[in-house]
Coordinates of C-alpha atoms in Angstrom, one line a residue:
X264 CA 0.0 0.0 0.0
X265 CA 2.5 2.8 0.6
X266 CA 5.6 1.5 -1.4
X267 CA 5.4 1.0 -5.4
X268 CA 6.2 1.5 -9.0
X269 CA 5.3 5.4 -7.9
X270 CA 7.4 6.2 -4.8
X271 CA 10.7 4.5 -6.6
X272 CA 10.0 6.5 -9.6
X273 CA 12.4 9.4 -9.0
X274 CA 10.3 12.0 -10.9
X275 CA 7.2 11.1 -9.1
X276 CA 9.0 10.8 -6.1
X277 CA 10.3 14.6 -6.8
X278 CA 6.7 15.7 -6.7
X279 CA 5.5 14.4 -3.7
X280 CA 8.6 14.7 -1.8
X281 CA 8.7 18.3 -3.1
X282 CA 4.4 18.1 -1.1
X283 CA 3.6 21.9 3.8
X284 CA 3.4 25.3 4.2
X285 CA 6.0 27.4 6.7
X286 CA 3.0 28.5 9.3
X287 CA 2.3 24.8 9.7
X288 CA 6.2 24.0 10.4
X289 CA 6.1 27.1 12.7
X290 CA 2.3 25.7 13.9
X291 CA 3.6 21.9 14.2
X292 CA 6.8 22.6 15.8
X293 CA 5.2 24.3 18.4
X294 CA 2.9 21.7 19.1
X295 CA 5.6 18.9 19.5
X296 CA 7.6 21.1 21.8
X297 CA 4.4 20.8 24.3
X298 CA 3.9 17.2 26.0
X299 CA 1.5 15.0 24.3
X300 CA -1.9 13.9 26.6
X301 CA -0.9 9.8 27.9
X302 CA -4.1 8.3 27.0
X303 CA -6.0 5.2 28.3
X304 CA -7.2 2.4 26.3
X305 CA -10.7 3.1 26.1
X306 CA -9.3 7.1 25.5
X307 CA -7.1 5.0 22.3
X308 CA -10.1 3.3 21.3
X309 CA -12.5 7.1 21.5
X310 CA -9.8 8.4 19.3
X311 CA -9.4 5.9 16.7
X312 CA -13.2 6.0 16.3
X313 CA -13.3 9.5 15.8
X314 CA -10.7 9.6 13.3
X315 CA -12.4 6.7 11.1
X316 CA -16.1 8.7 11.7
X317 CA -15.1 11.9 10.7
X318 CA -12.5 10.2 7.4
X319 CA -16.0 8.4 6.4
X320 CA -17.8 11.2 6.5
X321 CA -15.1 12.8 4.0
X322 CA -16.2 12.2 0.6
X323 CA -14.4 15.1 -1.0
X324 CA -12.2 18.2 0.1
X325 CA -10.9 21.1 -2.2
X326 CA -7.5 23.0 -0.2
X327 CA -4.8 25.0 -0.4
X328 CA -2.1 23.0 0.2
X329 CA 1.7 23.6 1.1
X330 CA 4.6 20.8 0.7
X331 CA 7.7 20.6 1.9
X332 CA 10.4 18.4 0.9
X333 CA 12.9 16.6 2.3
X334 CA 15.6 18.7 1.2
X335 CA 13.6 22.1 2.2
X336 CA 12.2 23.1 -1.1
X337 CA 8.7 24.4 -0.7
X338 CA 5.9 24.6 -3.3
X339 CA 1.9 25.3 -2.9
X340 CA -0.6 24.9 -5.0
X341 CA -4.5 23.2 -5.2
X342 CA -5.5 20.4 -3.7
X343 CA -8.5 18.1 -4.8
X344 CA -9.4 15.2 -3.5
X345 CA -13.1 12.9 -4.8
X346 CA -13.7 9.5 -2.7
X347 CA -12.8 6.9 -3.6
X348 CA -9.7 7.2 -5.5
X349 CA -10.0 10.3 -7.2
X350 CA -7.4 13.2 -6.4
X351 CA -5.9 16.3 -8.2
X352 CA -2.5 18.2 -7.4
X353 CA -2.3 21.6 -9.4
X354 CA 1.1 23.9 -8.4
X355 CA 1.0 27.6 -8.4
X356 CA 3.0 29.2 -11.3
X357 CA 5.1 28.9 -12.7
X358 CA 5.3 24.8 -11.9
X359 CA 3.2 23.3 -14.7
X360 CA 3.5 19.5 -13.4
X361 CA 0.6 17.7 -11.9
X362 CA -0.6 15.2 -10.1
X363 CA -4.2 13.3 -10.7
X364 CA -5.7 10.0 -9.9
X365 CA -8.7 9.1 -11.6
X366 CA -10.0 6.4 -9.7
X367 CA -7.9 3.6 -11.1
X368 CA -4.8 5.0 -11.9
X369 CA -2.5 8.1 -10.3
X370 CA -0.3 10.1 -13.1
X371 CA 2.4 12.5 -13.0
X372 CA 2.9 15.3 -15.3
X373 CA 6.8 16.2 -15.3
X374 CA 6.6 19.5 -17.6
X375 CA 10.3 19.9 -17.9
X376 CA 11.0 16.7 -18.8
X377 CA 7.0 16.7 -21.1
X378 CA 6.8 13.0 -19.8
X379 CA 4.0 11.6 -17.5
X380 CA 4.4 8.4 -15.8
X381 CA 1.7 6.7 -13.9
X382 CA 1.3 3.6 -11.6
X383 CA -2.2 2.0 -10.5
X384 CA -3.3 3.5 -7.4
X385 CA -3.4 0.4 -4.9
X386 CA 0.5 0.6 -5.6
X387 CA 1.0 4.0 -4.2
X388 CA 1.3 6.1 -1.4
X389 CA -2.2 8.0 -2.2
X390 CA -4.0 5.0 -1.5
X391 CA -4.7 5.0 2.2
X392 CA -6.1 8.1 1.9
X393 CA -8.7 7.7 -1.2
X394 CA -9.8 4.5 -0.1
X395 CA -13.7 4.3 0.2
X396 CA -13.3 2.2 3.5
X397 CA -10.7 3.7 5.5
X398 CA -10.2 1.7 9.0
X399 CA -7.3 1.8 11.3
X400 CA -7.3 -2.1 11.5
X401 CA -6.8 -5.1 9.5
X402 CA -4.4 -4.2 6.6
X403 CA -3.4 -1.5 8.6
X404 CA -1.4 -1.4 11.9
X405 CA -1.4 2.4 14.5
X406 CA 2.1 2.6 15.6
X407 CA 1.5 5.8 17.4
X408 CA -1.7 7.7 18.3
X409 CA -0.8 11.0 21.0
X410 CA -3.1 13.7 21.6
X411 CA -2.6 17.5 22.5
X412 CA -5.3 19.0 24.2
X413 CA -3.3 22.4 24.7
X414 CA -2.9 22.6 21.3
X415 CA -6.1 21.0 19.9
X416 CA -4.4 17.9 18.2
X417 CA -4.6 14.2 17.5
X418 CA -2.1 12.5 15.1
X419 CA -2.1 9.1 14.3
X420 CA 0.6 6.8 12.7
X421 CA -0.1 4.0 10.2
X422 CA 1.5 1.8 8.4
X423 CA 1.2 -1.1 6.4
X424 CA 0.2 -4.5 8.9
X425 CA 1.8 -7.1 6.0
X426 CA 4.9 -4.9 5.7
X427 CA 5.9 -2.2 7.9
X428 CA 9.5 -2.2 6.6
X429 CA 7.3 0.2 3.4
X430 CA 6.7 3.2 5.2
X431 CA 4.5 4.9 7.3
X432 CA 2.2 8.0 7.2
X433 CA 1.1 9.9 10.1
X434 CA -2.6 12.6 10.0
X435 CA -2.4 15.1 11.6
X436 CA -6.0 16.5 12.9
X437 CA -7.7 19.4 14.7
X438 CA -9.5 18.2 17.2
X439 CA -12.7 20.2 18.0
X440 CA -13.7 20.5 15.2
X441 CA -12.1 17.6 13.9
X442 CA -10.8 17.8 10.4
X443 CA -7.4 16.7 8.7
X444 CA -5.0 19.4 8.4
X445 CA -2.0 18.0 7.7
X446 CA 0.1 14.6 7.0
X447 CA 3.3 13.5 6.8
X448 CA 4.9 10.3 4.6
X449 CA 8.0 8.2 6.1
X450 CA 9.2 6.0 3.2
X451 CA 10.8 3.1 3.1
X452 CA 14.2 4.8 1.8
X453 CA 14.1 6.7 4.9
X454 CA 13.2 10.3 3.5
X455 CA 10.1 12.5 4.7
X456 CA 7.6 14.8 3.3
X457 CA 4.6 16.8 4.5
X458 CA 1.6 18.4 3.1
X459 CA -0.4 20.9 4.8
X460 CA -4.3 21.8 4.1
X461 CA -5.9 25.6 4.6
X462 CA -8.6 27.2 3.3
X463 CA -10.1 23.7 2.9
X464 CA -13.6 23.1 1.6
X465 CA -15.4 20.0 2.6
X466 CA -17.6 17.9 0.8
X467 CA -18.8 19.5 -1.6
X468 CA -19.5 19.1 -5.6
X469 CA -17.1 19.5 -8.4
X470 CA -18.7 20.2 -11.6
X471 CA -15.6 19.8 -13.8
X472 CA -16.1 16.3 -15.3
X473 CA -12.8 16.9 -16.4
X474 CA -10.7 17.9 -12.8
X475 CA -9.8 14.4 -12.2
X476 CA -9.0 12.8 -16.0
X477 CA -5.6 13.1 -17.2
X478 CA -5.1 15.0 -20.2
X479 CA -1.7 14.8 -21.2
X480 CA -0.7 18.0 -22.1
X481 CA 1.7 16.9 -25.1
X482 CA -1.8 15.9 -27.3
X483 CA -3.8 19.0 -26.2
X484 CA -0.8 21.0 -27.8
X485 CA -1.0 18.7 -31.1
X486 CA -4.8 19.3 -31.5
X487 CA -4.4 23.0 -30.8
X488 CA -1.4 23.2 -33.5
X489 CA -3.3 21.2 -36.2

C-alpha cells in the first residue's frame, strides 16, 4: 500500500517529496515542543473512532495545500481530493506538473522533462487516503496515536500491517472541530515529506467532469497546433 512502482520512480518521487506550508512547520513545531496527553485504552479506542467517523464522512475536500520536501524546497498549489480514488495536485505558477488520480490510476505530469508516468493506485502512497473504506485495523497497523489537548491535536501513525518495513504515514487532525489538516509520509528509503491543508472546503461538488481525468498535455498541444 505505501511502497510501489510510484514512490521509486524518481520523478514522481520529486513531486511528492517536493508536497507543507511554513505557518504549519512554525504551527507543528510548536505543538511537538508541548507534551503529548498519555491516553487510556478506552481514550485510544475514542480516538481511533473518531478519526475513522469523521474520514468516512469525507467524501471530498478542495484545499490550499503547502509541501515541503525533504531537502527544504517548498511549493503550494491546489489540492483536490473525490472518494474513492480520485485526487488532483495543481502547483501555483510557474510549476506546470501535476498530479491526478482518476480512480484507477495516479499520473504525474513532469513539464520539464514533457513526460507523464503513472502507476495503479493500490500501488502508491495515495491509496490509504482515497480509499472508500478507510479503517485503522486489518491491513493497517497504528504505531502511534498521542493527543494535544493544549494545542487542539490528535495525530495518528499507520503503516502497512503485512509490511511495515514500506513506510509509514502519520494525519495530523484538529481536534474540535475535527478535520485533517496535515500529513506526513516516512518511506521506506528513509526520506520524509509533508503536506499541509488551509482554506479547505469539505464535501462539496465538483462540476468539472474533467478535474480528475488526465489529459496529457503533449496531445492538447497537437490538437491545438493542427
Amino acid at each position: 500500500m505505501f511502497t510501489t512502482n510510484i514512490s521509486q520512480d524518481g520523478k514522481v518521487m520529486r513531486v511528492f517529496f517536493r508536497l507543507t506550508a511554513l505557518f504549519f512547520l512554525c504551527f507543528f513545531s510548536a505543538a511537538a515542543a508541548a507534551a503529548p496527553h498519555p491516553q487510556t485504552h478506552e481514550e485510544r479506542l475514542r480516538s481511533i473512532s473518531a478519526i475513522e467517523s469523521y474520514l468516512a464522512e469525507l467524501r471530498s475536500m478542495q484545499a490550499r495545500f503547502t509541501q515541503t520536501a525533504p531537502d527544504g524546497e517548498q511549493t503550494s498549489g491546489v489540492f483536490y481530493m473525490q472518494r474513492p480514488g480520485k485526487m488532483r495536485f495543481e502547483y501555483d505558477d510557474p510549476i506546470e506538473d501535476f498530479i491526478v488520480a482518476d480512480g484507477l490510476f495516479i499520473y504525474f505530469y513532469d513539464a520539464v522533462m514533457d513526460h507523464h508516468s503513472s502507476t495503479a493506485i493500490g500501488n502508491s502512497l495515495a491509496d490509504f487516503i482515497l480509499r472508500d473504506n478507510l479503517r485503522l485495523s486489518g491491513d493497517v497497523t497504528v504505531l502511534d496515536l498521542q493527543e494535544n489537548p493544549e494545542e487542539n491535536l490528535i495525530k495518528v501513525s499507520v503503516t502497512q500491517t503485512a509490511d511495515p518495513s514500506a513506510g509509514s504515514i502519520t494525519l495530523f487532525f484538529q481536534r474540535e472541530p475535527m478535520r485533517l489538516v496535515k500529513w506526513r509520509i516516512h518511506d521506506a528509503q528513509g526520506m520524509t515529506t509533508e503536506v499541509a491543508l488551509w482554506e479547505a472546503q469539505t464535501n462539496i461538488h465538483f462540476n468539472d467532469r474533467n478535474l480528475f481525468r488526465f489529459r496529457d498535455p503533449r496531445r492538447t498541444r497537437e490538437q491545438f497546433n493542427r
